Coordinates of C-alpha atoms and ligand atoms in Angstrom, one line a residue:
M1313 CA -6.1 12.4 5.4
I1314 CA -5.9 11.8 9.2
N1315 CA -3.5 9.1 10.1
G1316 CA -3.5 9.8 13.8
T1317 CA -1.4 12.9 13.3
R1318 CA -2.3 15.4 16.0
K1319 CA -3.8 18.7 14.8
I1320 CA -2.4 20.6 17.7
N1321 CA 1.0 20.3 19.4
R1322 CA -0.3 19.9 22.9
T1323 CA -2.7 17.5 24.7
I1324 CA -5.7 19.1 26.3
R1325 CA -6.4 17.9 29.9
W1326 CA -10.0 16.8 29.7
G1327 CA -12.8 15.8 32.1
M1328 CA -16.3 14.5 31.8
V1329 CA -19.6 15.2 33.6
G1330 CA -21.9 12.2 33.0
G1331 CA -21.3 9.6 30.4
G1332 CA -21.0 6.9 33.1
S1333 CA -21.3 3.1 32.9
T1334 CA -25.0 3.2 32.2
S1335 CA -25.0 6.1 29.7
Q1336 CA -25.9 5.7 26.1
I1337 CA -23.6 8.3 24.6
G1338 CA -20.6 8.6 27.0
Y1339 CA -18.5 6.0 25.2
I1340 CA -18.7 7.8 21.9
H1341 CA -17.5 11.0 23.5
R1342 CA -14.4 9.2 24.9
S1343 CA -13.9 7.3 21.7
A1344 CA -14.0 10.5 19.6
A1345 CA -12.0 12.7 22.0
L1346 CA -9.2 10.2 22.6
R1347 CA -8.9 8.9 19.0
D1348 CA -6.6 11.6 17.6
N1349 CA -4.6 12.2 20.9
S1350 CA -5.7 15.8 21.2
F1351 CA -7.3 15.1 24.6
Q1352 CA -6.3 13.2 27.7
L1353 CA -9.0 12.0 30.1
V1354 CA -7.8 13.0 33.6
A1355 CA -10.9 13.6 35.7
G1356 CA -14.6 13.0 35.8
A1357 CA -17.9 13.2 37.7
F1358 CA -19.2 10.4 35.6
D1359 CA -22.4 9.4 37.3
I1360 CA -25.3 10.7 39.3
D1361 CA -24.4 7.8 41.6
A1362 CA -21.0 8.8 43.1
Q1363 CA -19.7 5.3 43.9
R1364 CA -20.7 3.9 40.5
G1365 CA -19.0 6.9 38.9
K1366 CA -15.8 6.3 40.9
N1367 CA -15.8 2.6 40.0
F1368 CA -16.2 3.4 36.4
G1369 CA -13.7 6.2 36.3
T1370 CA -10.9 4.1 37.8
Q1371 CA -11.4 1.3 35.3
L1372 CA -11.0 4.0 32.6
L1373 CA -7.6 4.6 34.3
V1374 CA -8.6 8.0 35.8
A1375 CA -6.8 8.4 39.2
E1376 CA -9.2 7.6 42.0
D1377 CA -8.8 11.0 43.6
R1378 CA -9.8 12.6 40.4
C1379 CA -13.1 10.7 40.1
Y1380 CA -15.4 13.2 41.8
P1381 CA -18.8 12.7 43.4
D1382 CA -20.3 15.7 41.5
Y1383 CA -19.3 18.4 39.0
K1384 CA -19.1 21.2 41.5
T1385 CA -16.5 19.4 43.5
M1386 CA -14.6 18.5 40.3
F1387 CA -14.4 22.1 39.1
L1388 CA -13.4 23.3 42.5
E1389 CA -10.7 20.7 43.1
E1390 CA -9.3 20.7 39.6
A1391 CA -8.9 24.5 39.7
K1392 CA -6.5 24.1 42.6
R1393 CA -4.1 21.8 40.6
S1394 CA -1.4 23.0 38.3
D1395 CA -2.3 20.1 36.0
G1396 CA -6.1 20.6 36.4
I1397 CA -8.6 20.0 33.5
E1398 CA -8.7 22.6 30.7
A1399 CA -11.9 21.3 29.1
V1400 CA -15.0 19.4 30.1
S1401 CA -17.7 17.5 28.2
V1402 CA -21.2 17.6 29.5
V1403 CA -22.9 14.3 28.8
T1404 CA -25.8 14.4 31.2
P1405 CA -29.6 14.5 30.8
N1406 CA -30.9 17.8 29.2
G1407 CA -32.2 19.5 32.3
T1408 CA -28.7 19.8 33.7
H1409 CA -26.9 21.2 30.7
F1410 CA -27.4 24.9 31.4
E1411 CA -26.2 24.8 35.1
I1412 CA -23.2 22.6 34.3
C1413 CA -22.1 24.6 31.2
K1414 CA -22.5 27.8 33.2
A1415 CA -20.4 26.5 36.1
A1416 CA -17.8 25.2 33.7
L1417 CA -17.4 28.5 31.9
E1418 CA -17.2 30.3 35.2
A1419 CA -14.5 27.8 36.3
G1420 CA -12.5 28.9 33.2
L1421 CA -13.0 25.7 31.2
H1422 CA -13.7 25.1 27.5
V1423 CA -16.9 23.0 27.1
V1424 CA -18.3 20.4 24.8
C1425 CA -22.0 20.1 25.5
E1426 CA -24.6 17.7 24.5
K1427 CA -27.7 18.9 22.7
P1428 CA -30.0 20.6 23.4
L1429 CA -27.6 23.2 24.8
C1430 CA -30.3 24.5 27.3
F1431 CA -34.1 25.2 27.3
T1432 CA -34.5 28.9 26.6
T1433 CA -32.9 31.6 24.5
S1434 CA -32.4 33.7 27.7
E1435 CA -30.3 30.8 29.2
A1436 CA -28.5 30.5 25.8
N1437 CA -27.7 34.2 25.9
I1438 CA -26.2 33.9 29.4
L1439 CA -23.9 31.1 28.0
V1440 CA -22.9 33.3 25.1
E1441 CA -22.0 36.2 27.5
L1442 CA -20.0 33.9 29.7
S1443 CA -18.1 32.3 26.8
K1444 CA -17.1 35.8 25.7
K1445 CA -16.2 36.9 29.2
Y1446 CA -14.0 34.0 30.0
N1447 CA -12.7 33.5 26.4
K1448 CA -13.7 29.9 26.3
I1449 CA -15.5 27.9 23.6
V1450 CA -18.6 25.8 23.8
G1451 CA -18.8 23.1 21.2
V1452 CA -22.1 21.2 20.7
A1453 CA -22.2 17.5 19.9
Y1454 CA -24.1 17.4 16.6
G1455 CA -22.3 14.2 15.8
Y1456 CA -23.0 13.6 12.1
S1457 CA -22.1 17.2 11.2
G1458 CA -18.5 16.0 11.1
H1459 CA -19.2 13.5 8.4
Q1460 CA -17.2 14.2 5.2
L1461 CA -20.2 13.9 2.8
I1462 CA -22.1 16.7 4.7
H1463 CA -19.2 19.0 3.9
Q1464 CA -19.1 17.7 0.3
A1465 CA -22.8 18.8 0.1
R1466 CA -21.9 22.2 1.5
D1467 CA -19.3 22.7 -1.1
M1468 CA -21.4 21.5 -4.0
I1469 CA -24.3 23.8 -2.9
A1470 CA -22.0 26.7 -2.6
R1471 CA -20.6 26.1 -6.1
G1472 CA -24.2 26.3 -7.4
E1473 CA -24.3 22.7 -8.6
L1474 CA -27.8 22.2 -7.4
G1475 CA -29.0 25.5 -8.9
E1476 CA -31.3 27.7 -6.8
I1477 CA -32.3 25.9 -3.5
R1478 CA -36.0 25.3 -3.4
M1479 CA -36.7 22.6 -0.8
V1480 CA -35.0 21.2 2.3
H1481 CA -36.3 17.9 3.6
M1482 CA -35.0 16.9 7.0
Q1483 CA -36.0 13.7 8.9
F1484 CA -35.0 11.9 12.0
S1485 CA -37.6 9.3 12.7
H1486 CA -36.8 5.9 14.4
G1487 CA -39.2 3.4 15.8
F1488 CA -37.5 2.4 19.1
H1489 CA -40.1 4.2 21.3
S1490 CA -43.2 2.9 19.5
E1491 CA -44.4 1.6 22.8
A1492 CA -44.0 3.1 26.3
V1493 CA -40.5 1.6 26.7
E1494 CA -39.8 4.3 29.3
L1495 CA -41.7 2.3 31.9
Q1496 CA -38.8 -0.2 31.9
N1497 CA -35.8 1.8 30.7
E1498 CA -34.1 4.5 32.9
S1499 CA -32.3 6.1 29.9
T1500 CA -35.6 6.6 28.1
R1501 CA -37.6 7.7 31.2
W1502 CA -36.1 11.1 31.6
R1503 CA -36.5 11.8 27.8
V1504 CA -40.3 12.0 28.3
D1505 CA -40.3 13.9 31.6
P1506 CA -40.8 17.7 31.1
K1507 CA -39.0 18.4 34.3
I1508 CA -35.8 16.9 32.8
V1509 CA -36.2 17.6 29.1
G1510 CA -38.0 20.9 29.1
P1511 CA -40.7 21.7 26.6
S1512 CA -40.2 19.0 24.0
Y1513 CA -39.1 15.4 23.4
V1514 CA -38.4 14.5 19.7
L1515 CA -38.1 18.2 18.6
G1516 CA -35.1 18.6 20.9
D1517 CA -33.8 15.0 21.1
L1518 CA -33.9 14.2 17.4
A1519 CA -34.9 17.1 15.1
T1520 CA -32.0 19.4 16.2
H1521 CA -29.6 16.9 14.5
P1522 CA -30.9 17.1 10.9
L1523 CA -31.7 20.8 11.5
F1524 CA -28.0 21.4 12.1
L1525 CA -27.0 19.2 9.1
A1526 CA -29.1 21.6 7.0
E1527 CA -27.5 24.6 8.6
T1528 CA -24.1 23.2 7.9
M1529 CA -24.9 22.5 4.2
L1530 CA -26.7 25.8 3.8
P1531 CA -25.1 28.3 6.1
G1532 CA -26.8 31.3 4.4
L1533 CA -30.4 30.1 4.8
R1534 CA -32.6 31.8 7.4
I1535 CA -36.0 30.7 8.6
K1536 CA -38.7 33.4 8.3
K1537 CA -41.8 31.5 9.6
L1538 CA -42.6 28.0 10.7
L1539 CA -45.6 25.8 11.6
C1540 CA -45.3 22.9 13.9
S1541 CA -47.8 20.1 14.7
R1542 CA -46.8 17.7 17.4
Q1543 CA -48.5 14.5 18.6
S1544 CA -48.1 12.1 21.6
F1545 CA -49.1 8.8 20.0
V1546 CA -48.1 7.1 23.3
K1547 CA -50.7 9.0 25.4
S1548 CA -48.8 8.8 28.6
R1549 CA -46.1 11.1 27.0
A1550 CA -48.4 14.1 26.7
P1551 CA -47.7 17.0 26.8
L1552 CA -44.4 15.9 25.2
E1553 CA -44.5 14.8 21.6
D1554 CA -43.2 11.6 20.2
N1555 CA -43.9 12.7 16.6
A1556 CA -43.8 16.1 15.0
Y1557 CA -44.0 17.8 11.6
V1558 CA -42.5 21.2 11.0
L1559 CA -42.9 23.3 7.9
M1560 CA -40.5 26.2 7.4
E1561 CA -40.5 29.2 5.0
Y1562 CA -37.0 30.5 4.4
D1563 CA -36.1 34.1 3.6
N1564 CA -35.1 33.3 0.0
G1565 CA -38.5 31.7 -0.7
A1566 CA -37.3 28.1 -0.2
M1567 CA -39.4 25.7 1.9
G1568 CA -38.2 23.3 4.6
H1569 CA -39.9 20.2 6.0
M1570 CA -38.9 18.3 9.1
W1571 CA -40.3 15.0 10.3
C1572 CA -39.1 13.8 13.6
S1573 CA -40.4 10.8 15.3
A1574 CA -39.7 8.1 17.9
V1575 CA -42.7 6.0 16.8
N1576 CA -41.8 5.3 13.2
A1577 CA -42.3 1.5 13.8
G1578 CA -39.8 -0.7 12.2
C1579 CA -37.3 2.1 11.3
M1580 CA -33.8 1.8 12.7
H1581 CA -32.6 5.4 12.6
G1582 CA -34.1 7.3 9.7
Q1583 CA -31.9 10.4 9.7
I1584 CA -32.2 11.7 6.1
I1585 CA -31.5 15.0 4.6
R1586 CA -32.5 15.9 1.0
I1587 CA -31.6 19.3 -0.6
I1588 CA -33.5 20.0 -3.7
G1589 CA -32.4 22.7 -6.1
S1590 CA -33.6 24.0 -9.5
K1591 CA -31.1 21.7 -11.3
A1592 CA -30.3 18.8 -9.0
S1593 CA -30.8 17.2 -5.6
L1594 CA -28.5 15.7 -3.0
E1595 CA -29.6 13.1 -0.4
W1596 CA -27.7 11.6 2.5
W1597 CA -29.0 9.0 5.0
D1598 CA -27.0 8.2 8.1
E1599 CA -27.7 4.4 7.8
R1600 CA -25.7 4.4 4.6
P1601 CA -23.2 7.1 5.5
N1602 CA -20.6 6.3 2.8
Q1603 CA -22.9 7.2 0.0
M1604 CA -24.6 10.4 -1.1
K1605 CA -27.1 10.5 -3.9
Y1606 CA -26.6 13.2 -6.5
E1607 CA -29.5 13.4 -8.9
I1608 CA -29.3 15.9 -11.8
Q1609 CA -32.7 16.4 -13.5
G1610 CA -32.7 14.5 -16.8
Q1611 CA -29.6 12.4 -16.1
P1612 CA -29.0 9.0 -14.6
A1613 CA -28.6 9.3 -10.8
Q1614 CA -25.1 9.2 -9.4
I1615 CA -23.8 7.9 -6.0
L1616 CA -20.9 9.9 -4.6
E1617 CA -18.7 7.6 -2.4
R1618 CA -16.9 8.8 0.7
G1619 CA -13.1 8.9 0.4
M1620 CA -12.9 9.2 -3.4
G1621 CA -10.6 11.7 -5.1
Y1622 CA -13.4 13.4 -7.0
L1623 CA -14.7 14.9 -3.7
S1624 CA -13.8 18.4 -2.7
P1625 CA -10.6 19.0 -0.6
R1626 CA -12.7 19.9 2.4
A1627 CA -14.5 16.5 2.3
L1628 CA -11.2 14.7 1.9
E1629 CA -9.5 16.6 4.7
D1630 CA -11.2 14.3 7.3
D1631 CA -10.8 11.1 5.4
R1632 CA -9.2 8.4 7.6
I1633 CA -8.8 5.3 5.5
G1634 CA -9.6 6.0 1.9
G1635 CA -12.6 5.0 -0.1
G1636 CA -14.4 1.6 0.2
H1637 CA -14.1 1.1 3.9
P1638 CA -17.1 2.5 5.8
E1639 CA -16.7 5.6 8.0
G1640 CA -19.7 6.6 9.9
L1641 CA -20.8 7.8 13.3
F1642 CA -17.5 7.2 15.2
E1643 CA -15.3 8.9 12.7
S1644 CA -17.7 11.7 12.2
W1645 CA -17.6 12.4 16.0
S1646 CA -13.8 12.2 16.0
N1647 CA -13.8 14.8 13.2
L1648 CA -15.7 17.1 15.5
Y1649 CA -13.5 16.5 18.5
W1650 CA -10.3 17.3 16.7
R1651 CA -12.0 20.5 15.6
F1652 CA -13.0 21.2 19.2
A1653 CA -9.4 20.8 20.2
V1654 CA -8.1 23.1 17.5
A1655 CA -10.8 25.7 18.4
M1656 CA -9.8 25.5 22.1
D1657 CA -6.1 25.8 21.3
A1658 CA -6.7 28.8 18.9
T1659 CA -8.9 30.5 21.5
D1660 CA -6.3 30.1 24.2
R1661 CA -3.8 31.7 21.7
K1662 CA -6.4 34.4 21.0
D1663 CA -6.1 33.6 17.3
D1664 CA -9.3 35.4 16.3
K1665 CA -8.3 35.6 12.6
F1666 CA -8.0 31.8 12.4
L1667 CA -11.2 31.3 14.4
S1668 CA -13.2 33.6 12.1
T1669 CA -13.1 31.1 9.3
F1670 CA -12.7 27.8 11.2
W1671 CA -15.8 25.6 11.2
Y1672 CA -17.1 23.5 14.1
P1673 CA -20.5 23.2 15.8
D1674 CA -20.1 26.1 18.1
L1675 CA -22.2 27.9 20.7
H1676 CA -24.1 29.7 17.9
A1677 CA -25.1 26.2 16.6
G1678 CA -26.4 25.3 20.1
V1679 CA -28.3 28.6 20.4
E1680 CA -30.0 28.2 17.0
G1681 CA -31.2 24.7 18.1
V1682 CA -32.7 26.2 21.3
K1683 CA -34.4 29.0 19.4
W1684 CA -35.8 26.6 16.8
I1685 CA -37.4 24.4 19.5
E1686 CA -38.9 27.4 21.2
N1687 CA -40.5 28.5 18.0
C1688 CA -41.8 25.0 17.2
V1689 CA -43.4 24.7 20.7
S1690 CA -44.9 28.1 20.4
S1691 CA -46.5 27.2 17.0
A1692 CA -47.7 23.8 18.1
D1693 CA -49.2 25.0 21.4
K1694 CA -51.1 27.8 19.6
G1695 CA -52.8 25.0 17.5
A1696 CA -50.2 24.4 14.8
I1697 CA -50.3 27.9 13.3
W1698 CA -47.7 29.8 11.3
V1699 CA -45.5 31.9 13.6
D1700 CA -42.9 34.5 12.6
Y1701 CA -39.5 33.1 13.5
K1702 CA -38.1 35.0 16.5
Ligands
NAD1307 N1 -25.4 13.8 20.1 C1 -26.1 12.6 20.1 O1 -26.1 12.0 19.0 C2 -26.8 12.1 21.3 C3 -27.2 10.8 21.4 C4 -27.8 10.4 22.6 C5 -27.9 11.2 23.6 N2 -27.5 12.5 23.5 C6 -27.6 13.5 24.6 O2 -26.6 13.2 25.5 C7 -27.1 13.5 26.9 C8 -27.0 12.2 27.7 O3 -27.8 11.2 27.1 P1 -27.7 9.6 27.4 O4 -28.5 9.0 26.4 O5 -26.2 9.2 27.4 O6 -28.3 9.6 28.8 P2 -28.3 8.4 29.8 O7 -29.5 8.6 30.7 O8 -28.1 7.1 29.1 O9 -27.0 8.7 30.7 C9 -26.8 9.8 31.5 C10 -25.5 9.7 32.2 O10 -25.3 10.9 33.0 C11 -25.2 10.6 34.4 N3 -25.7 11.7 35.1 C12 -26.9 12.2 35.3 N4 -27.0 13.3 36.0 C13 -25.7 13.6 36.3 C14 -25.1 14.6 37.1 N5 -25.9 15.6 37.6 N6 -23.8 14.6 37.2 C15 -23.0 13.6 36.7 N7 -23.6 12.6 36.0 C16 -24.9 12.6 35.8 C17 -25.9 9.3 34.6 O11 -25.5 8.6 35.7 C18 -25.5 8.6 33.3 O12 -24.2 8.1 33.3 C19 -28.5 14.0 26.7 O13 -28.5 15.4 26.7 C20 -28.9 13.5 25.3 O14 -29.8 14.4 24.7 C21 -26.9 13.0 22.3

C-alpha cells in the first residue's frame, strides 16, 4: 500500500526535455514523477519554442535561469552546478529520442524516455552501450505496465492458473484519427510524418504498448516469426500505416495477434489484452482498468477487482486506496516512476543484486519495441509475408 511513503530516502533532482504547455503527455510525466516525492522538478527545456518553454517552466515553479532554450544547453549548464539534475525525462516527438537520450547518458544522467525509444536496433544498441559505460538507467514510459492487474496476471500465469499458454491477443485501436485530423492538429501532424516518426505510425505509437503488457505478463515468451499487414486508410498518410494486423508465432508454439489502429471509428481507446491458456483466459481493458476477467473453461466467469485482498502480494504492493475506488492511468504511471526512482538509486549505489530481480520497464523493454517495429515493417514491406524474427 502506497500512502505517499517515499520508496527511497533521497529526492532525485529531475529535469524534462519537452512536455511543454502544448504537449499531450508532459503533464502525466510530472504528475507521476512528483506524486510520491521521489523526484523534484528543478530544470527543463520544455518546448521547441524557447520563450514558450520558459513561460511554462516558471509557472511550474522552476527557477527562470533553469528553464533552458534547448536540451544541449540544459545538460551543459546543469553539469556545472553542484545541485544539477541527476535524471531527465525525454518527452518530445519520436525522431528526437535517440539524440537526446544519447546526450543525456553522455552527460551522466539517468533517463526516462518516451516510446519508441529510437528507430533502429543499431541506435538502440548504442544506448545500451552508453547505459553500461556511464552506469545510468534508461526507463521507458510504457504507462499501463505499472497497473496492478497487469502484475496480477503475470503472477497467475506464472502459477499455471491458465494452463499452457496458447494465444495472446493484443489490441490498441482507437478512432480519433479516422479522418485526416493532422491537417488541423500540430500534435497529430508529426505522428504521420516519416521524417519525425521513422518507419511506422500506429505500430510504434500504439502497438508497442500492448506488446509490452504481453511481455510483462509473459516474460518467458519469445517471438519466432511474424507477419504484418499494414494499411493507410487515410490515403495522405501513406507510406505510414493508420491500421495494422500482426500475427506472431512464439517459440513454444503459442500464437499472438496484434491489432493496432487509429481509425477504429467510434472507439475511445481500445487497449485490450487477452491471454488464453489451455484451462482459462484472462482479459484486461484499459477503459475499465479496475476489473480483469478471469474465465475458467466450464465455470461461470469471474471479475477480479483491483485492490482486493484475494490478489497476489505483488499486485497489492502498488495499491494506493484500496478496492472500490478506481485507479487507472495516473496511478499506473506513478507506479512506474517510483520504480524508476528506486532503480536509479540502486544503480547509483551499484546494488546489482537488487537490480537483478527488480522489475521496471527498462532499456531492454525499449530495445524490444524497436526490434519488433523493424520486423513488422520488414514483413509488411515485403508484401505481408512471414519473416523470421531477428
Ligand atoms: N506513453 C504514452 O502513453 C504516450 C502517450 C502519448 C505520447 N507519447 C509519446 O510522448 C512523446 C511526446 O508526445 P506528445 O503527444 O506529448 O507530443 P506533442 O507534440 O503533443 O508535444 C511535444 C512537446 O515536445 C516539445 N518539443 C518538441 N521538440 C522539442 C525539442 N527538440 N526540445 C524540447 N522540446 C521539444 C514541444 O514543444 C511539445 O511541448 C512521443 O514520443 C509520443 O510517442 C507517449
